[in-house]
mmCIF file of C-alpha atoms in Angstrom:
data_model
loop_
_atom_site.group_PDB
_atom_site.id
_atom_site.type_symbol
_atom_site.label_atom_id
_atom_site.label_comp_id
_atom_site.label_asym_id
_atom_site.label_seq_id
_atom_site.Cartn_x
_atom_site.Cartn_y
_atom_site.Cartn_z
ATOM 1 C CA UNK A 1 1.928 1.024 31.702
ATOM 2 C CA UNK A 2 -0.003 1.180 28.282
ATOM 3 C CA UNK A 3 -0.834 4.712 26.742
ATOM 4 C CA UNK A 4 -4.375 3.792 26.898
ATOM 5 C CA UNK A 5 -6.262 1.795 29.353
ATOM 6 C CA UNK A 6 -10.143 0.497 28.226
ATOM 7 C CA UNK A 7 -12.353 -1.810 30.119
ATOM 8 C CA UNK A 8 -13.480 -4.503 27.380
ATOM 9 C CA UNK A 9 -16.654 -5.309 28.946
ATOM 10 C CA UNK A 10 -18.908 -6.843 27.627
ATOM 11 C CA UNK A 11 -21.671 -4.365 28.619
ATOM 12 C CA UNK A 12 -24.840 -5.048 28.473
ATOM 13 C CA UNK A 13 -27.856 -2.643 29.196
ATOM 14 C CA UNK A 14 -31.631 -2.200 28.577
ATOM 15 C CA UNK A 15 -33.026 0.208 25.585
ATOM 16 C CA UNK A 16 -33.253 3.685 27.342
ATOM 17 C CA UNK A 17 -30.524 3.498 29.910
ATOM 18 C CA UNK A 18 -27.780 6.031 30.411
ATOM 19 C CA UNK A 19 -24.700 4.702 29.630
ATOM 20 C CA UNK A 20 -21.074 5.330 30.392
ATOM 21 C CA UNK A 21 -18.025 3.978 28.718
ATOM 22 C CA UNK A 22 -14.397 4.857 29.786
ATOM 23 C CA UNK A 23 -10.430 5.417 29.178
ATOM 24 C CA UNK A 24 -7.458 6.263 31.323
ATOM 25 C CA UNK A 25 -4.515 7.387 29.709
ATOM 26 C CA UNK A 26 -0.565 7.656 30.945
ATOM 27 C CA UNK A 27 0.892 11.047 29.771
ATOM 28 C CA UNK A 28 -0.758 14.160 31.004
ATOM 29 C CA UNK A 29 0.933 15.688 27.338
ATOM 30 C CA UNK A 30 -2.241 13.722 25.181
ATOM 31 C CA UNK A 31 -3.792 16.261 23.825
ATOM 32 C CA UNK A 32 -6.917 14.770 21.221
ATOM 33 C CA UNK A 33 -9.549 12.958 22.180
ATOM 34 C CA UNK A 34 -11.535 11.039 20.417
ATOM 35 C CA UNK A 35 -14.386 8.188 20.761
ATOM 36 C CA UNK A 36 -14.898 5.894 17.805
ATOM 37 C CA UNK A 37 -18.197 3.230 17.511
ATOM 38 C CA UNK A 38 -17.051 0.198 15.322
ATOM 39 C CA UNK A 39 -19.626 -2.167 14.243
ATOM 40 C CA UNK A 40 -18.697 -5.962 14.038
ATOM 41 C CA UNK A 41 -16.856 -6.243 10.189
ATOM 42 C CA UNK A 42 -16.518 -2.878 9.683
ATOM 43 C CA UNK A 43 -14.534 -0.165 10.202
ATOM 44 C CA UNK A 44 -14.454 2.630 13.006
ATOM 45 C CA UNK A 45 -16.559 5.820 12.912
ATOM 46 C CA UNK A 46 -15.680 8.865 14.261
ATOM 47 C CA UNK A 47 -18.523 10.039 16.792
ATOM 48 C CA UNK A 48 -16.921 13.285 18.837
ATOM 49 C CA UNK A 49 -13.106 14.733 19.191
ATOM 50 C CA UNK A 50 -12.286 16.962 22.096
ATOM 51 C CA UNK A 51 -8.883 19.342 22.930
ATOM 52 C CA UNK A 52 -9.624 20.447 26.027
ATOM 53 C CA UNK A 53 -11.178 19.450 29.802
ATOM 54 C CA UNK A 54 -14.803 19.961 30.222
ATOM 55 C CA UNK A 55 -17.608 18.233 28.465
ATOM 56 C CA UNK A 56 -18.858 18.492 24.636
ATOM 57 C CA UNK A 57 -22.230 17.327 23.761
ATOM 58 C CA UNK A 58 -23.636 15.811 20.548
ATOM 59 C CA UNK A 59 -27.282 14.736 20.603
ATOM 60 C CA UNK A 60 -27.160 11.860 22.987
ATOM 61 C CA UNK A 61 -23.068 11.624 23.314
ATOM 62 C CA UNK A 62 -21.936 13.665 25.988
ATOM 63 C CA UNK A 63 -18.030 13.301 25.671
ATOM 64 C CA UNK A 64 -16.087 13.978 29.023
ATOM 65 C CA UNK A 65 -12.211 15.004 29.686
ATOM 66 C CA UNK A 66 -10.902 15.372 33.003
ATOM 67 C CA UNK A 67 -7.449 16.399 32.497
ATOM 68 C CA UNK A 68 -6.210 16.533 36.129
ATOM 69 C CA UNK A 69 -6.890 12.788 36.645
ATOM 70 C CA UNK A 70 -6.068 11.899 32.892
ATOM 71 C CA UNK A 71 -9.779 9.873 32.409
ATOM 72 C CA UNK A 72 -11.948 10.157 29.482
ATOM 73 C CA UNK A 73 -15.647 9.433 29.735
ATOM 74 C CA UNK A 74 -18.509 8.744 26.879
ATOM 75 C CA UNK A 75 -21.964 8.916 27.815
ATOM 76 C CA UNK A 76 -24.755 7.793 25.721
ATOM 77 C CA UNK A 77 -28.227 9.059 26.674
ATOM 78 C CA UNK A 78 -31.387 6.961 26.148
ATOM 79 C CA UNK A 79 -29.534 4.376 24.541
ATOM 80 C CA UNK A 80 -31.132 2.311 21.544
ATOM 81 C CA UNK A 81 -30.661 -1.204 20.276
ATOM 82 C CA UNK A 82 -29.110 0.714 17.476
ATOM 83 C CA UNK A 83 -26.064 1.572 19.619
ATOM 84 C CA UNK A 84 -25.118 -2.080 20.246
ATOM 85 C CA UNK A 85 -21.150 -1.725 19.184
ATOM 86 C CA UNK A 86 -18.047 -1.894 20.087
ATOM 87 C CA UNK A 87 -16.594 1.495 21.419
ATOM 88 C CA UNK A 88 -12.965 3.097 21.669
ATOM 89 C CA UNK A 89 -11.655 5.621 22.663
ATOM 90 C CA UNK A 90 -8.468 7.000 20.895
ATOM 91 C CA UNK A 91 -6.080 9.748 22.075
ATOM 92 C CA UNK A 92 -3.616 11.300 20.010
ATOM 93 C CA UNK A 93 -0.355 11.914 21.795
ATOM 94 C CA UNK A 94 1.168 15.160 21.070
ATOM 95 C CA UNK A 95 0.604 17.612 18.852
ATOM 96 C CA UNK A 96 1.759 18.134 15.133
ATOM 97 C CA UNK A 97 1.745 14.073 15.501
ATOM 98 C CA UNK A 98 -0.981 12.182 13.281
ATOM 99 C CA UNK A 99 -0.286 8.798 15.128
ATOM 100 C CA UNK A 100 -3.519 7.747 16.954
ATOM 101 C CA UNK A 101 -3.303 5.428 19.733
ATOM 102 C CA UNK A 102 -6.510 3.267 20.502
ATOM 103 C CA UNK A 103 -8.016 1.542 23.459
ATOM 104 C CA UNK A 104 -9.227 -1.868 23.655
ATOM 105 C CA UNK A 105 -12.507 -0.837 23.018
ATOM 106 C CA UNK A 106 -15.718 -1.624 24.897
ATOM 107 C CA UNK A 107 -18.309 -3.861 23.566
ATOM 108 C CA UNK A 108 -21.899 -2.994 24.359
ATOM 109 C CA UNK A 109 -25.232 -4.091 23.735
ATOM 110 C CA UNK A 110 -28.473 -1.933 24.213
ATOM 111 C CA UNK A 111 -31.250 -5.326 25.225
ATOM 112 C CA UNK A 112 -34.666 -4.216 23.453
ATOM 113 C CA UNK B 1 -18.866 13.294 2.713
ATOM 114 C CA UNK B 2 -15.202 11.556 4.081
ATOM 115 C CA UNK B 3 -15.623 8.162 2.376
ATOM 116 C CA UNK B 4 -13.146 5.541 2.371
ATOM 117 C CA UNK B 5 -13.409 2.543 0.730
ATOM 118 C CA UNK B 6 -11.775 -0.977 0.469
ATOM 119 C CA UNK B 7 -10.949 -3.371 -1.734
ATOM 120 C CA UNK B 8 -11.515 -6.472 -1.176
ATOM 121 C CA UNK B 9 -13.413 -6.876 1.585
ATOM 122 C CA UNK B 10 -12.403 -10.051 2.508
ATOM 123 C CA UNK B 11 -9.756 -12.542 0.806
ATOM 124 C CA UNK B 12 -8.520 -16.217 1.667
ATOM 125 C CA UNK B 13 -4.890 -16.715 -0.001
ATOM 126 C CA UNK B 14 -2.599 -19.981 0.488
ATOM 127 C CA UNK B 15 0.402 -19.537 2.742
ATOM 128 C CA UNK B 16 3.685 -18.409 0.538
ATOM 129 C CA UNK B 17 1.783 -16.332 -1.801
ATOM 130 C CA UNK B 18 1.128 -11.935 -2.077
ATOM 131 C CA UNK B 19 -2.009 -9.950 -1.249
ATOM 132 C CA UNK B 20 -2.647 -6.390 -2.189
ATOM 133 C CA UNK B 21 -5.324 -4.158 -0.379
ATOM 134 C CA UNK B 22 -6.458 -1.371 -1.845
ATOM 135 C CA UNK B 23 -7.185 1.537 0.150
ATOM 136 C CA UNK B 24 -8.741 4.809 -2.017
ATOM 137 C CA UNK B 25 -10.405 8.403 -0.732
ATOM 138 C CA UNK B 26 -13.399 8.727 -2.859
ATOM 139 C CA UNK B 27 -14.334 12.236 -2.218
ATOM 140 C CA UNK B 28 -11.527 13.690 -0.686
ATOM 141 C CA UNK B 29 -7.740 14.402 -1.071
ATOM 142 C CA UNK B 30 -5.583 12.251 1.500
ATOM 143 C CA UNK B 31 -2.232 13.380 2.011
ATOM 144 C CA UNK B 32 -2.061 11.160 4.606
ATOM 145 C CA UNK B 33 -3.438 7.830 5.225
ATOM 146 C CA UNK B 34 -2.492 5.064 7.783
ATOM 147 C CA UNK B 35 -2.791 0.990 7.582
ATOM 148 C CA UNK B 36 -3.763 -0.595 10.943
ATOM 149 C CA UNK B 37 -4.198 -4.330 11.973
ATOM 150 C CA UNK B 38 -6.942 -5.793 14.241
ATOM 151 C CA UNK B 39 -7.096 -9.129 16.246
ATOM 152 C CA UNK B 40 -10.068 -10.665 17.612
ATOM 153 C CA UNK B 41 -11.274 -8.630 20.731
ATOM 154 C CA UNK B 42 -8.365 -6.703 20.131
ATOM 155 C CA UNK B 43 -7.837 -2.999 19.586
ATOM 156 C CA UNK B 44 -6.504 -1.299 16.389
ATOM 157 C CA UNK B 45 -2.898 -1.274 16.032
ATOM 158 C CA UNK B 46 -0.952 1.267 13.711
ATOM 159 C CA UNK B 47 1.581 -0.548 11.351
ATOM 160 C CA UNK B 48 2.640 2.603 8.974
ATOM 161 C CA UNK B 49 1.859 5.959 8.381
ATOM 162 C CA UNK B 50 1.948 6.833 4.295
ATOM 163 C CA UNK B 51 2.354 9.970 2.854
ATOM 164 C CA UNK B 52 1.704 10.561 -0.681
ATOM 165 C CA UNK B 53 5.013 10.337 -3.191
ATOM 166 C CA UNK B 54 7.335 9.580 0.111
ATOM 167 C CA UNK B 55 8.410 6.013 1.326
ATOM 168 C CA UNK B 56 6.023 5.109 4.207
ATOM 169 C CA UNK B 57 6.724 4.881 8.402
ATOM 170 C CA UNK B 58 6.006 1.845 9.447
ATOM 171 C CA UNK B 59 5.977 1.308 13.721
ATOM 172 C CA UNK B 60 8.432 -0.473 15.518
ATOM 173 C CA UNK B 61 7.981 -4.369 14.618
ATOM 174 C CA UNK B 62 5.931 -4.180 12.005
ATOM 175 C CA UNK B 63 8.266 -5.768 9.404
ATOM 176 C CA UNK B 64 8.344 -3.301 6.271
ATOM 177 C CA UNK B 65 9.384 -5.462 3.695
ATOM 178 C CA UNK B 66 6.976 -7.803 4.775
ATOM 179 C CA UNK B 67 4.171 -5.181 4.337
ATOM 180 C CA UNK B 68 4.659 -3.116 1.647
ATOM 181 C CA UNK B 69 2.734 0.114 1.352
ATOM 182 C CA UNK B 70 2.506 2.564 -2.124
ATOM 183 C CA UNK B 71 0.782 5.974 -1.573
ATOM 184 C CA UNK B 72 1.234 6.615 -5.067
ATOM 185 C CA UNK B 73 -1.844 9.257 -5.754
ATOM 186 C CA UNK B 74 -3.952 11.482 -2.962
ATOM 187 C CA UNK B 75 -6.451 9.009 -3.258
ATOM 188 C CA UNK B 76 -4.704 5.600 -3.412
ATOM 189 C CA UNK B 77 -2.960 3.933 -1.128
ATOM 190 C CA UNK B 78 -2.399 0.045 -0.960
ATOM 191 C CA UNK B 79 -0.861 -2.699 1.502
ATOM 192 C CA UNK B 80 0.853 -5.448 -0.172
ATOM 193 C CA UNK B 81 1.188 -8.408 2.245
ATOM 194 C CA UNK B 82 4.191 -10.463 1.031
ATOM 195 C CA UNK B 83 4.674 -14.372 1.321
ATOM 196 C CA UNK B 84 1.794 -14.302 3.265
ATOM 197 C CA UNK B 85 1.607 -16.856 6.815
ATOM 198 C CA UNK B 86 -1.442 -18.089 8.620
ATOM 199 C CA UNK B 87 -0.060 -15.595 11.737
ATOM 200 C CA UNK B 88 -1.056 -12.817 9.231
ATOM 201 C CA UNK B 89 -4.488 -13.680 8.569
ATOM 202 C CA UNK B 90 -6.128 -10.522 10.306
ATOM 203 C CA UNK B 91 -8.890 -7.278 10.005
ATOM 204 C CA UNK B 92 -6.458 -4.758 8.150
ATOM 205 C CA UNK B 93 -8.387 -1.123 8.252
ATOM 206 C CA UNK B 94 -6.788 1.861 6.277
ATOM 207 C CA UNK B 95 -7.606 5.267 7.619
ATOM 208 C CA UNK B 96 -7.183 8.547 5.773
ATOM 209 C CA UNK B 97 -6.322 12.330 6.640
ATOM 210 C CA UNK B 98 -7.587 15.218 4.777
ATOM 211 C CA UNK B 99 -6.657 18.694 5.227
ATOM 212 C CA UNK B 100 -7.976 18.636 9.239
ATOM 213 C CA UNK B 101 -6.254 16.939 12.328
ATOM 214 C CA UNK B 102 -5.279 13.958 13.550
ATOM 215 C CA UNK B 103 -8.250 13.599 14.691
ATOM 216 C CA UNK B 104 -9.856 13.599 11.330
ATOM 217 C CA UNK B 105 -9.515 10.453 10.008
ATOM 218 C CA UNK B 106 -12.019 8.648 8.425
ATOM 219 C CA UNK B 107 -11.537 4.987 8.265
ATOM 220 C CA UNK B 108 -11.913 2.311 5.433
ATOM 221 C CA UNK B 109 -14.358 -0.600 6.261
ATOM 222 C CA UNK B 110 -11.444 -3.177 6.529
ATOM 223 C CA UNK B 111 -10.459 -6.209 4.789
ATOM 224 C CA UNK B 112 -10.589 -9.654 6.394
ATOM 225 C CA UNK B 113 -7.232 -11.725 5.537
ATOM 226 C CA UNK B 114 -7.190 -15.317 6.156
ATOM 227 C CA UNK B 115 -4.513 -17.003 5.077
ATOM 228 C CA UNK B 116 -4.433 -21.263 4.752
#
């Protein structure tokens, strides 16, 4: 089983929807979370980290961890043309470690 | 703030010969920064882990003196690709750590490697 399991899509939505992007991951001992939005050519950004269960909001990001069943969620609000990416999700696997480990990623387009 | 650049972005070399990718902080101290590969439709994959002044750790199959990696300042770190194959023509990103977590590592655009 892979550390880190991520649909690849495509998704494809229309401007304003609510949208929801997701990882599983294998070892209940991950503790960082993290989702990253890469553009095509470029490299990844860092949009929101998380340590613990429970949900951290950031503007329209609402970043989800449910510890117990070992799923992280990303939810984009209102999305925008603007947010046409690809996303990934990236856990890091125990702490004092630096390695990151990265999903597939999931490639979505907002439709104006 | 966090900027990581790149150099080059892009490069086409013939088969046989060496590439070097520079990876540099601009306005931050790295003690840490890692070199990843990407595939088409594929997700990032870690190939070594350099710390400044110390010999790098590279992952299991990723050939080290194949891809040779100098941290040699807190703000320079660069991937040599050696006798260079079509099968390494790739999207190499560099990511680097400051004085936070794991999870704070800000990534270089990338360099596109194609290799004839």
């Amino acid at each position: 089983q892979k550390e880190v399991e991520q649909d690849p899509g495509p998704l494809s939505v229309p401007e304003g929807a609510i949208v929801s992007l997701n990882c599983t991951y294998s070892n209940s001992a991950f503790q960082y979370f993290m989702w990253y939005r890469q553009y095509s050519r470029k490299g990844p950004e860092l949009l929101m980290y998380t340590y613990s269960s429970g949900n951290k909001e950031d503007g329209r990001f609402t970043a989800q961890v449910d510890k117990s069943s070992k799923y992280i969620s990303l939810f984009i609000r209102d999305s925008q043309p603007s947010d046409s990416a690809t996303y990934l999700c990236a856990i890091n696997p125990q702490g004092g470690s630096e390695k990151l480990v990265f999903g597939k990623g999931t490639k979505l387009t907002v439709n104006p | 703030g966090a900027v990581v650049s790149q150099h080059p972005s892009w490069v086409i070399c013939k088969s046989g010969t060496s590439v070097k990718i520079e990876c540099r902080s601009l306005d931050f101290q790295a003690t840490t920064m890692f070199w990843y590969r990407q595939f088409p439709k594929q997700s990032l994959m870690l190939m070594a882990t350099s710390n400044e002044g110390s010999k790098a750790t590279y992952e299991q199959g990723v050939e080290k003196d194949k891809f040779l990696i100098n941290h040699a300042s807190l703000t320079l770190s660069t991937l040599t690709v050696t006798s260079a194959h079509p099968e390494d023509s790739s999207f190499y990103i560099c990511s680097a750590r400051g004085s936070g977590g794991a999870y704070e590592q800000y990534f270089g655009p990338g360099t596109r490697l194609t290799v004839t």
